[in-house]
Coordinates of C-alpha atoms in Angstrom, one line a residue:
M1 CA 11.8 84.7 61.9
A2 CA 11.2 81.0 62.9
T3 CA 13.1 79.7 65.8
R4 CA 15.4 76.6 65.7
S5 CA 12.8 74.4 67.4
E6 CA 10.1 75.3 64.8
Q7 CA 12.4 74.4 61.9
L8 CA 13.1 71.0 63.4
Q9 CA 9.4 70.4 63.9
S10 CA 8.7 71.3 60.3
S11 CA 11.2 68.9 58.9
E12 CA 9.9 66.0 61.0
D13 CA 6.4 66.7 59.7
V14 CA 7.7 66.4 56.1
F15 CA 9.2 62.9 56.7
K16 CA 6.2 61.5 58.6
Y17 CA 4.3 61.1 55.3
P18 CA 4.9 58.9 52.2
L19 CA 6.8 60.1 49.3
R20 CA 3.7 60.4 47.3
N21 CA 2.3 63.0 49.6
M22 CA 5.6 64.8 49.6
S23 CA 5.6 64.8 45.9
Q24 CA 2.1 66.1 45.8
G25 CA 3.1 68.8 48.2
A26 CA 6.0 69.7 46.1
G27 CA 4.1 69.6 42.8
N28 CA 3.1 67.1 40.0
L29 CA 5.4 64.2 38.8
S30 CA 6.6 63.8 35.3
P31 CA 4.6 61.2 33.1
R32 CA 7.5 58.8 33.1
D33 CA 7.7 58.7 37.0
A34 CA 3.9 58.3 37.2
N35 CA 4.0 55.3 34.9
N36 CA 6.8 53.7 36.9
N37 CA 4.8 54.1 40.1
E38 CA 1.7 52.5 38.5
E39 CA 3.7 49.5 37.3
A40 CA 5.2 49.1 40.8
E41 CA 1.8 49.2 42.3
R42 CA 0.4 46.6 39.8
E43 CA 3.4 44.3 40.6
Q44 CA 2.8 44.6 44.3
R45 CA -0.8 43.7 43.9
Y46 CA 0.1 40.7 41.7
R47 CA 2.5 39.5 44.4
D48 CA -0.1 39.9 47.1
R49 CA -2.6 37.8 45.1
A50 CA 0.1 35.1 44.3
S51 CA 1.0 34.9 47.9
K52 CA -2.6 34.4 49.0
Y53 CA -3.1 31.8 46.2
S54 CA 0.0 29.9 47.3
A55 CA -1.1 29.9 50.9
V56 CA -4.5 28.5 49.9
C57 CA -3.0 25.8 47.7
W58 CA -0.6 24.8 50.5
H59 CA -3.4 24.5 53.0
L60 CA -5.5 22.5 50.6
S61 CA -2.6 20.1 49.9
L62 CA -2.0 19.7 53.6
V63 CA -5.7 18.9 54.2
M64 CA -5.6 16.3 51.3
L65 CA -2.5 14.8 52.7
V66 CA -3.9 14.5 56.2
T67 CA -7.1 13.1 54.8
T68 CA -5.3 10.4 52.8
I69 CA -3.2 9.4 55.8
V70 CA -6.4 9.1 57.9
I71 CA -8.2 7.0 55.3
A72 CA -5.1 4.8 54.9
L73 CA -4.9 4.3 58.6
M74 CA -8.6 3.5 58.9
W75 CA -8.3 1.0 56.0
T76 CA -5.3 -0.6 57.6
V77 CA -7.1 -0.9 60.9
Y78 CA -10.1 -2.4 59.1
L79 CA -7.9 -4.9 57.2
S80 CA -6.0 -5.8 60.3
F81 CA -9.3 -6.4 62.2
D82 CA -10.5 -8.6 59.3
Y83 CA -7.1 -10.3 59.2
Y84 CA -6.8 -11.1 62.9
N85 CA -10.5 -11.7 63.6
C86 CA -10.5 -15.1 61.9
T87 CA -8.9 -18.5 62.3
P88 CA -5.6 -19.3 60.6
E89 CA -7.5 -21.6 58.3
Q90 CA -9.9 -18.9 57.3
R91 CA -7.1 -16.4 56.9
F92 CA -5.3 -18.8 54.5
A93 CA -8.5 -19.5 52.5
N94 CA -9.1 -15.7 52.1
M95 CA -5.5 -15.1 51.0
R96 CA -5.7 -18.0 48.6
R97 CA -8.9 -16.7 47.1
D98 CA -7.5 -13.2 46.7
F99 CA -4.4 -14.6 44.9
A100 CA -6.6 -16.7 42.6
V101 CA -8.8 -13.7 41.7
K102 CA -5.8 -11.6 40.9
E103 CA -4.3 -14.3 38.7
R104 CA -7.6 -14.9 37.0
R105 CA -7.9 -11.2 36.1
R106 CA -4.3 -11.0 34.9
R107 CA -4.8 -13.9 32.4
L108 CA -5.5 -13.2 28.7
G109 CA -9.2 -12.2 28.6
G110 CA -9.5 -12.1 32.4
K111 CA -10.8 -8.5 32.4
L112 CA -13.4 -9.0 29.7
K113 CA -17.0 -8.6 30.9
L114 CA -19.4 -11.2 29.6
S115 CA -23.1 -10.6 29.2
P116 CA -25.5 -12.8 31.3
L117 CA -26.1 -15.0 28.2
E118 CA -22.4 -15.3 27.6
E119 CA -21.9 -16.4 31.2
L120 CA -24.4 -19.2 30.6
A121 CA -22.6 -20.0 27.4
N122 CA -19.3 -20.1 29.2
D123 CA -20.7 -22.6 31.7
R124 CA -22.0 -24.8 29.0
L125 CA -18.8 -24.6 27.0
L126 CA -16.7 -25.8 30.1
A127 CA -19.2 -28.6 30.7
I128 CA -18.7 -29.9 27.1
K129 CA -14.9 -29.6 27.5
K130 CA -15.0 -31.6 30.7
I131 CA -17.0 -34.4 29.1
D132 CA -14.6 -34.6 26.1
E133 CA -11.6 -34.8 28.4
D134 CA -13.2 -37.5 30.5
M135 CA -14.3 -39.5 27.5
H136 CA -10.9 -39.4 25.8
Y137 CA -8.6 -39.5 28.8
I138 CA -6.8 -36.4 27.5
W139 CA -5.1 -35.7 30.8
N140 CA -3.8 -39.1 31.6
E141 CA -1.0 -39.0 34.2
Y142 CA 2.6 -39.3 32.9
Q143 CA 1.5 -39.2 29.3
L144 CA 2.5 -36.5 26.8
R145 CA -0.4 -34.2 26.3
S146 CA -0.1 -34.3 22.5
H147 CA -1.0 -37.9 22.5
Y148 CA -4.7 -37.2 21.7
L149 CA -3.7 -36.1 18.2
K150 CA -2.8 -39.8 17.5
T151 CA -5.3 -41.6 19.7
Y152 CA -8.5 -40.0 18.5
K153 CA -9.8 -37.5 16.0
I154 CA -10.4 -34.2 17.6
N155 CA -12.6 -33.1 14.8
E156 CA -15.2 -35.7 16.0
T157 CA -15.6 -34.2 19.5
D158 CA -18.5 -32.0 20.6
L159 CA -16.1 -29.3 21.6
Y160 CA -14.5 -29.2 18.2
G161 CA -17.9 -28.7 16.6
V162 CA -18.6 -25.8 18.9
L163 CA -15.3 -24.1 18.1
R164 CA -15.6 -24.7 14.4
N165 CA -19.0 -22.8 14.3
M166 CA -17.6 -20.0 16.5
P167 CA -16.6 -16.7 14.8
K168 CA -12.8 -16.7 15.3
G169 CA -12.2 -13.4 13.7
G170 CA -8.9 -13.1 11.7
L171 CA -6.1 -15.5 10.9
L172 CA -2.9 -13.6 11.0
H173 CA -0.3 -16.3 10.6
V174 CA -0.7 -18.8 7.7
H175 CA 1.2 -19.5 4.5
D176 CA -0.5 -19.8 1.2
L177 CA 1.3 -23.0 0.2
G178 CA 0.2 -24.6 3.4
M179 CA -3.5 -23.9 2.7
Y180 CA -4.1 -25.9 -0.4
R181 CA -5.8 -29.2 0.5
T182 CA -3.7 -32.3 -0.2
D183 CA -6.5 -34.2 -1.9
L184 CA -7.1 -31.2 -4.2
L185 CA -3.4 -31.1 -5.1
I186 CA -3.3 -34.8 -5.8
N187 CA -6.3 -34.6 -8.0
H188 CA -4.6 -32.0 -10.1
T189 CA -1.7 -34.4 -10.8
Y190 CA -4.1 -36.2 -13.1
Q191 CA -4.3 -33.2 -15.4
P192 CA -2.6 -33.6 -18.8
D193 CA 0.8 -32.1 -19.8
L194 CA 2.1 -32.4 -16.2
W195 CA 5.8 -33.2 -15.8
A196 CA 7.4 -34.4 -12.6
C197 CA 11.0 -34.1 -11.7
I198 CA 12.0 -37.5 -10.1
A199 CA 15.1 -38.0 -8.0
V200 CA 17.3 -41.0 -8.1
N201 CA 15.6 -42.5 -5.1
G202 CA 12.2 -42.1 -6.7
V203 CA 11.1 -39.0 -4.7
F204 CA 9.1 -36.3 -6.3
E205 CA 11.1 -33.1 -6.4
D206 CA 9.2 -30.7 -8.6
F207 CA 6.2 -30.3 -11.0
R208 CA 5.6 -28.3 -14.1
F209 CA 2.8 -28.1 -16.7
S210 CA 4.3 -27.8 -20.2
L211 CA 3.8 -28.9 -23.8
R212 CA 7.4 -30.1 -23.9
R213 CA 10.0 -31.4 -21.5
P214 CA 10.8 -28.5 -19.2
M215 CA 14.3 -27.0 -19.6
I216 CA 14.4 -25.9 -16.0
E217 CA 17.4 -26.9 -13.9
P218 CA 16.7 -27.9 -10.3
Q219 CA 16.4 -24.7 -8.2
A220 CA 17.5 -26.1 -4.9
Q221 CA 20.9 -25.3 -3.4
G222 CA 22.6 -28.3 -4.8
D223 CA 20.8 -30.7 -2.5
Y224 CA 19.1 -32.9 -5.1
K225 CA 19.2 -34.0 -8.7
C226 CA 16.2 -35.2 -10.7
Q227 CA 14.9 -36.0 -14.2
W228 CA 11.8 -34.6 -15.9
T229 CA 9.2 -37.3 -16.8
L230 CA 5.6 -37.1 -17.9
M231 CA 3.3 -37.8 -15.0
D232 CA 1.1 -40.1 -17.2
D233 CA 4.2 -42.3 -17.9
I234 CA 5.0 -42.5 -14.2
R235 CA 1.5 -43.6 -13.4
A236 CA 1.6 -46.3 -16.1
Q237 CA 4.7 -47.8 -14.5
E238 CA 3.7 -47.7 -10.7
K239 CA 0.1 -46.7 -10.4
S240 CA -0.4 -48.2 -6.9
L241 CA 2.4 -46.3 -5.2
I242 CA 2.0 -42.9 -6.8
E243 CA -0.6 -41.5 -4.4
H244 CA 1.2 -42.8 -1.3
K245 CA 4.5 -41.1 -2.5
L246 CA 2.7 -37.9 -3.3
R247 CA 0.9 -37.7 0.0
K248 CA 4.1 -38.4 1.8
S249 CA 5.9 -35.6 -0.1
L250 CA 3.0 -33.1 0.4
T251 CA 2.5 -33.6 4.1
I252 CA 4.5 -33.8 7.4
D253 CA 4.5 -36.7 9.8
G254 CA 5.7 -35.2 13.1
H255 CA 8.8 -36.3 14.9
I256 CA 10.4 -38.4 12.1
F257 CA 13.1 -35.9 11.2
K258 CA 16.7 -36.4 12.2
N259 CA 17.5 -32.7 12.6
S260 CA 16.4 -29.2 11.5
T261 CA 18.3 -29.5 8.2
H262 CA 16.4 -32.7 7.4
L263 CA 13.1 -31.0 8.2
A264 CA 14.0 -27.9 6.2
N265 CA 14.8 -29.9 3.1
H266 CA 11.4 -31.7 3.3
L267 CA 9.6 -28.3 3.7
R268 CA 11.5 -26.9 0.7
R269 CA 10.5 -29.9 -1.4
A270 CA 6.9 -29.6 -0.4
H271 CA 7.0 -25.9 -1.3
R272 CA 8.5 -26.7 -4.8
L273 CA 5.9 -29.4 -5.5
I274 CA 2.9 -27.3 -4.4
Q275 CA 4.2 -24.2 -6.2
G276 CA 4.7 -26.1 -9.4
L277 CA 1.0 -27.2 -9.3
V278 CA -0.8 -24.1 -8.2
S279 CA 1.3 -21.4 -10.1
Y280 CA 0.1 -22.8 -13.4
R281 CA -1.8 -19.7 -14.5
P282 CA -5.1 -21.3 -15.7
F283 CA -5.5 -23.2 -12.4
F284 CA -4.3 -20.5 -10.0
P285 CA -7.7 -18.6 -9.5
S286 CA -9.5 -21.9 -8.7
F287 CA -6.9 -22.8 -6.1
L288 CA -7.3 -19.3 -4.5
M289 CA -11.1 -19.6 -4.5
A290 CA -11.0 -23.0 -2.8
M291 CA -8.6 -21.6 -0.2
L292 CA -11.0 -18.7 0.6
E293 CA -13.9 -21.0 0.8
D294 CA -12.0 -23.1 3.4
F295 CA -11.2 -20.0 5.5
Y296 CA -14.8 -18.9 5.4
S297 CA -16.3 -22.2 6.3
D298 CA -14.0 -22.5 9.3
G299 CA -15.3 -19.3 10.9
V300 CA -12.5 -17.0 9.6
N301 CA -13.6 -13.8 8.0
Y302 CA -10.3 -12.0 7.8
V303 CA -6.8 -13.2 6.7
E304 CA -3.3 -11.9 6.5
L305 CA -1.7 -14.4 4.2
R306 CA 2.1 -14.9 3.9
S307 CA 3.2 -15.7 0.4
S308 CA 6.3 -15.7 -1.6
L309 CA 4.1 -14.7 -4.6
P310 CA 5.3 -17.4 -6.9
I311 CA 5.7 -16.5 -10.6
L312 CA 2.9 -17.7 -12.7
Y313 CA 3.5 -19.6 -15.9
D314 CA 1.6 -21.3 -18.8
L315 CA 2.0 -24.3 -21.2
E316 CA 4.2 -22.3 -23.5
D317 CA 6.7 -21.8 -20.6
T318 CA 5.9 -18.1 -20.5
N319 CA 6.7 -16.6 -17.1
Y320 CA 4.7 -13.7 -15.8
T321 CA 5.6 -11.2 -13.1
I322 CA 5.2 -10.9 -9.4
W323 CA 2.7 -8.1 -10.1
D324 CA 0.5 -10.6 -12.0
T325 CA 0.5 -12.9 -9.0
A326 CA -0.4 -10.2 -6.5
Y327 CA -3.1 -8.9 -8.8
A328 CA -4.6 -12.4 -9.1
F329 CA -4.9 -12.5 -5.3
L330 CA -6.6 -9.1 -5.3
V331 CA -9.1 -9.9 -8.0
T332 CA -10.0 -13.3 -6.6
T333 CA -10.5 -11.9 -3.1
N334 CA -12.8 -9.1 -4.4
I335 CA -14.8 -11.7 -6.4
F336 CA -15.2 -13.8 -3.3
R337 CA -16.2 -10.9 -1.1
S338 CA -18.9 -9.9 -3.6
S339 CA -20.7 -13.2 -2.8
H340 CA -19.8 -13.3 1.0
E341 CA -20.8 -10.0 2.5
D342 CA -19.5 -10.7 6.0
F343 CA -16.0 -11.8 4.8
I344 CA -13.9 -8.8 5.7
G345 CA -11.1 -9.4 3.3
L346 CA -7.5 -10.7 2.7
K347 CA -4.2 -8.9 2.8
L348 CA -0.8 -10.2 1.8
I349 CA 2.5 -10.3 3.6
Y350 CA 5.3 -10.8 1.1
A351 CA 7.4 -13.7 2.6
P352 CA 10.1 -15.2 0.4
E353 CA 12.6 -17.8 1.6
R354 CA 15.5 -16.5 3.7
D355 CA 19.1 -17.4 3.1
N356 CA 22.5 -15.8 3.6
N357 CA 22.7 -14.3 0.1
D358 CA 22.8 -10.5 0.3
D359 CA 21.9 -10.1 -3.4
K360 CA 18.7 -12.1 -3.0
L361 CA 17.8 -10.1 0.1
R362 CA 18.3 -6.9 -1.8
S363 CA 16.1 -8.2 -4.6
Y364 CA 13.4 -9.2 -2.0
I365 CA 13.4 -5.8 -0.4
S366 CA 13.1 -4.2 -3.9
N367 CA 10.1 -6.4 -4.6
A368 CA 8.5 -5.5 -1.3
R369 CA 8.9 -1.7 -2.1
F370 CA 7.4 -2.3 -5.5
L371 CA 4.5 -4.2 -4.2
K372 CA 3.7 -1.7 -1.5
A373 CA 3.7 1.1 -4.1
Q374 CA 1.5 -0.9 -6.5
F375 CA -0.9 -2.5 -4.0
T376 CA -1.2 0.0 -1.1
N377 CA -3.3 -1.4 1.8
F378 CA -3.3 -4.9 0.1
V379 CA 0.4 -6.0 0.3
V380 CA 0.9 -4.8 3.9
G381 CA 4.2 -6.3 5.1
F382 CA 7.4 -8.2 4.7
D383 CA 8.7 -11.4 6.3
L384 CA 11.5 -14.0 5.7
V385 CA 10.7 -17.7 5.9
N386 CA 13.5 -20.0 7.3
F387 CA 11.7 -23.4 7.2
G388 CA 12.7 -24.2 10.8
D389 CA 16.4 -24.0 10.0
E390 CA 17.0 -20.8 11.9
C391 CA 20.4 -21.8 13.3
Q392 CA 21.9 -22.2 9.9
L393 CA 21.3 -18.6 9.1
M394 CA 22.8 -15.3 10.3
P395 CA 20.8 -13.3 12.8
L396 CA 18.3 -10.7 11.3
G397 CA 20.3 -7.9 12.7
N398 CA 23.3 -8.8 10.6
A399 CA 21.4 -7.8 7.4
V400 CA 22.1 -4.1 7.1
Q401 CA 19.5 -3.8 4.3
L402 CA 16.7 -4.7 6.7
L403 CA 17.8 -1.8 9.0
H404 CA 17.6 0.7 6.1
A405 CA 14.3 -0.7 4.9
S406 CA 12.6 -0.6 8.3
K407 CA 11.5 3.0 7.7
E408 CA 9.7 2.1 4.5
L409 CA 8.3 -1.4 5.1
D410 CA 6.3 -3.0 7.9
F411 CA 8.0 -6.2 9.2
Y412 CA 6.3 -9.3 10.5
F413 CA 9.3 -11.5 11.2
H414 CA 9.5 -15.1 12.3
A415 CA 12.0 -15.1 15.2
G416 CA 13.0 -17.4 18.1
E417 CA 11.1 -20.4 16.7
S418 CA 13.9 -23.0 16.8
R419 CA 15.1 -25.3 19.6
C420 CA 18.5 -25.8 17.9
R421 CA 21.7 -25.1 19.7
G422 CA 23.2 -21.7 19.1
N423 CA 22.4 -18.1 19.8
T424 CA 20.6 -17.2 16.5
P425 CA 17.0 -17.8 17.7
N426 CA 17.6 -15.7 20.8
A427 CA 19.4 -12.9 18.8
N428 CA 16.6 -12.9 16.2
L429 CA 14.0 -12.1 18.9
I430 CA 15.9 -9.0 20.0
D431 CA 16.6 -8.1 16.4
A432 CA 13.0 -8.4 15.3
L433 CA 12.0 -6.1 18.2
L434 CA 14.6 -3.5 17.4
L435 CA 13.8 -3.6 13.6
G436 CA 10.3 -2.7 14.5
S437 CA 8.5 -6.0 13.7
K438 CA 4.7 -5.4 14.1
R439 CA 4.2 -9.0 15.3
I440 CA 6.6 -11.9 15.9
G441 CA 5.9 -15.3 14.4
N442 CA 6.3 -18.5 16.3
P443 CA 8.4 -17.1 19.2
I444 CA 8.6 -20.2 21.3
N445 CA 11.8 -18.9 23.0
L446 CA 10.1 -15.7 24.1
P447 CA 9.5 -16.7 27.7
Q448 CA 13.3 -16.9 28.1
H449 CA 13.7 -13.2 27.4
P450 CA 12.0 -11.1 30.1
E451 CA 13.1 -7.8 28.7
V452 CA 11.7 -8.7 25.3
I453 CA 8.5 -9.8 26.9
R454 CA 8.3 -6.5 28.8
A455 CA 9.0 -4.4 25.7
T456 CA 6.6 -6.3 23.4
K457 CA 3.8 -6.0 25.9
I458 CA 4.4 -2.2 26.3
L459 CA 4.7 -1.7 22.5
K460 CA 1.7 -4.0 21.9
I461 CA 3.6 -6.4 19.7
A462 CA 1.7 -9.7 19.6
A463 CA 3.2 -13.1 19.5
E464 CA 1.8 -15.3 16.8
V465 CA 1.3 -18.8 18.3
C466 CA 0.9 -21.8 16.0
P467 CA 0.6 -24.8 18.3
L468 CA 0.2 -27.6 15.8
S469 CA 3.0 -26.3 13.7
N470 CA 5.2 -26.2 16.8
Y471 CA 4.4 -29.9 17.4
Y472 CA 4.7 -31.2 13.9
L473 CA 7.9 -29.2 13.3
Q474 CA 9.3 -30.8 16.4
S475 CA 9.7 -27.6 18.5
V476 CA 7.2 -28.8 21.2
N477 CA 6.4 -32.3 22.4
D478 CA 3.9 -31.6 25.1
F479 CA 1.2 -29.0 24.6
G480 CA 0.9 -28.7 28.4
Q481 CA 4.5 -27.3 28.4
H482 CA 4.0 -25.0 25.4
P483 CA 5.6 -21.6 26.0
A484 CA 2.3 -19.9 25.2
A485 CA 0.9 -21.2 28.5
S486 CA 3.0 -18.7 30.4
L487 CA 2.1 -15.9 27.9
I488 CA -1.6 -16.6 28.4
A489 CA -1.2 -16.7 32.2
A490 CA 0.6 -13.3 32.1
G491 CA -1.9 -11.7 29.8
H492 CA 0.6 -11.1 27.1
P493 CA -0.8 -10.2 23.7
I494 CA -1.0 -13.2 21.5
V495 CA -2.9 -14.3 18.4
V496 CA -3.4 -17.9 17.3
G497 CA -2.3 -18.9 13.8
S498 CA -2.0 -22.2 11.9
D499 CA 1.1 -21.9 9.7
Y500 CA 0.8 -24.8 7.3
P501 CA -2.5 -26.5 8.3
S502 CA -2.9 -28.7 5.2
F503 CA 0.5 -30.3 5.8
W504 CA -1.1 -32.1 8.8
N505 CA -4.6 -32.3 7.5
A506 CA -6.0 -29.6 9.8
A507 CA -8.7 -27.0 9.4
P508 CA -7.5 -23.4 8.7
L509 CA -7.8 -22.4 12.4
T510 CA -10.2 -24.5 14.4
D511 CA -7.7 -27.3 15.2
D512 CA -5.2 -24.8 16.6
F513 CA -7.9 -23.1 18.6
Y514 CA -8.9 -26.5 20.0
V515 CA -5.3 -27.3 21.0
T516 CA -4.8 -23.9 22.5
F517 CA -8.1 -24.2 24.5
V518 CA -7.7 -27.8 25.6
G519 CA -3.9 -28.5 25.6
I520 CA -2.2 -25.2 26.3
A521 CA -4.5 -23.1 28.4
N522 CA -6.6 -25.9 29.9
G523 CA -7.2 -24.7 33.5
Q524 CA -7.2 -21.1 32.3
A525 CA -9.5 -21.8 29.4
N526 CA -12.9 -20.3 29.2
L527 CA -15.1 -18.2 26.9
R528 CA -13.2 -15.0 27.9
L529 CA -10.0 -16.4 26.5
L530 CA -11.7 -17.4 23.2
K531 CA -13.3 -14.1 22.8
Q532 CA -10.1 -12.2 23.6
L533 CA -8.2 -14.2 21.0
A534 CA -10.8 -13.3 18.4
I535 CA -10.6 -9.6 19.4
N536 CA -6.8 -9.7 19.3
S537 CA -6.9 -10.9 15.7
F538 CA -8.3 -7.5 14.7
Q539 CA -6.5 -5.3 17.2
F540 CA -3.1 -6.6 16.2
S541 CA -3.8 -6.8 12.5
A542 CA -2.4 -4.7 9.7
M543 CA -5.8 -3.0 9.1
T544 CA -6.2 0.7 9.5
E545 CA -7.9 2.0 12.7
D546 CA -11.1 2.7 10.7
E547 CA -11.0 -0.8 9.2
K548 CA -10.5 -2.3 12.7
H549 CA -13.5 -0.6 14.1
K550 CA -15.7 -1.8 11.2
A551 CA -14.3 -5.3 11.4
L552 CA -14.9 -5.5 15.2
F553 CA -18.4 -4.3 14.8
Q554 CA -19.2 -6.8 12.2
W555 CA -17.5 -9.6 14.2
Q556 CA -19.4 -8.7 17.3
C557 CA -22.7 -9.1 15.4
N558 CA -21.6 -12.6 14.3
W559 CA -20.4 -13.4 17.8
N560 CA -23.7 -12.4 19.4
N561 CA -25.6 -14.5 16.9
W562 CA -23.3 -17.5 17.6
V563 CA -23.9 -17.2 21.3
E564 CA -27.7 -17.1 20.9
T565 CA -27.6 -20.1 18.5
F566 CA -25.2 -22.0 20.9
M567 CA -27.6 -21.5 23.9
G568 CA -30.6 -22.2 21.8
Q569 CA -29.4 -25.7 20.9
S570 CA -31.0 -28.6 22.7

């Protein structure tokens, strides 16, 4: 029999070994216990590996942190050495140079890389610009920088000729009734069966082709009265004054209007007169074809045209539908493209006149939905035209219908384009942004809204700048102080438009490019700016992504050919 000491020794030997050994000594475990042990072992091995991985990552992070600190310290020492190892004059010159480089890169087009040939073209372009400025004293001290519109013809300068031949890409802000040449319109007043509605003071208020006296009452908002008279009879009475009166009614002479209401009434009258002439159905296609020819000859190969889509009519006073008008645009554009292979195309933005009538707005939105459904990818957006009388209208955000329609329609609103007193222009900028406007038309008050500027830049919402329109509609007196100057300096996305070019006898786009280049950007102006403006006209267009890629490729080919031709000239 074992002694007491031998029993104690035996129990100690048992507990010296792991439980697994004890179990083995005692016999086999059940399958369930064996599985539990295997899972515990796997979990332990996983924890060991995770611990090792964490340790490695921690050490690597520490090494990277120390390395970054060392590099930063070395760079700081280097910069400090460079900073202090020079005279104050040299230090100031270096800092000045660095600031100039940063600002130049931040400007619109500042980051574009030019080819060696484009760099040479840029030098030549700036030399031509300098000669023009010196010859015409454009930058005379204490003189408004818009004066050169009156003192000489910009279309006779060498720089204008260069810009006219340059492929300018797309034109994204222009109205159809502002594109028909004044001389062409006046020539059509010699056509037979034309009736004119003449006001008491002898002013032309409306036109209509008809076999009999039109039975149409004046459509304005009670602001005029007139009598229908055959145009042939009017010419028989006062032939010498007719053309002068017509030209005065169909054009705009800047800075002659007493207030925004006076200006708006003149614009409405011009719209009525032009619409009465061009919406005569037999003549409509020829007007459209002439307009497309003007675009193309001015270096524009893509257009997004704002139009109220006037109702066509005939001699029998038959009125057609808005579908017929849109279809006429589509057919004429396709015919034009068939003979001009590098003309990318035209799209419509439905843009009726805006007022405070909710029923009209509801009708406009219904038309826009119908047009979008019938002409997908041709009628691409919706806008409301205010004729420069923004402060007489309610803010965009007050129209609940627009909020509900924003999910179905793409908006391209005019906003913040008036200098009138009141908060409406400022509210419209915010409302246009919140309603999802894809671009903002004529936003001359935009620089006063830093939050809107920040948001539009992040969201890539371009500002549509129309310099000559801003001048003639009395929003800007000095191009050097145009709000777009700060937008260009900050690299904000902008596109250049022309609004109503025929109203001031301008080309579809070249004149506005000239004023932007010479009058607004001036010191910031170079070939990079012009190239970026052309690229922007595609990037911020309503085209699909695939259409944009194709359009940019085609434009780049035209651009390269223009640069080669420009540098090949003697």
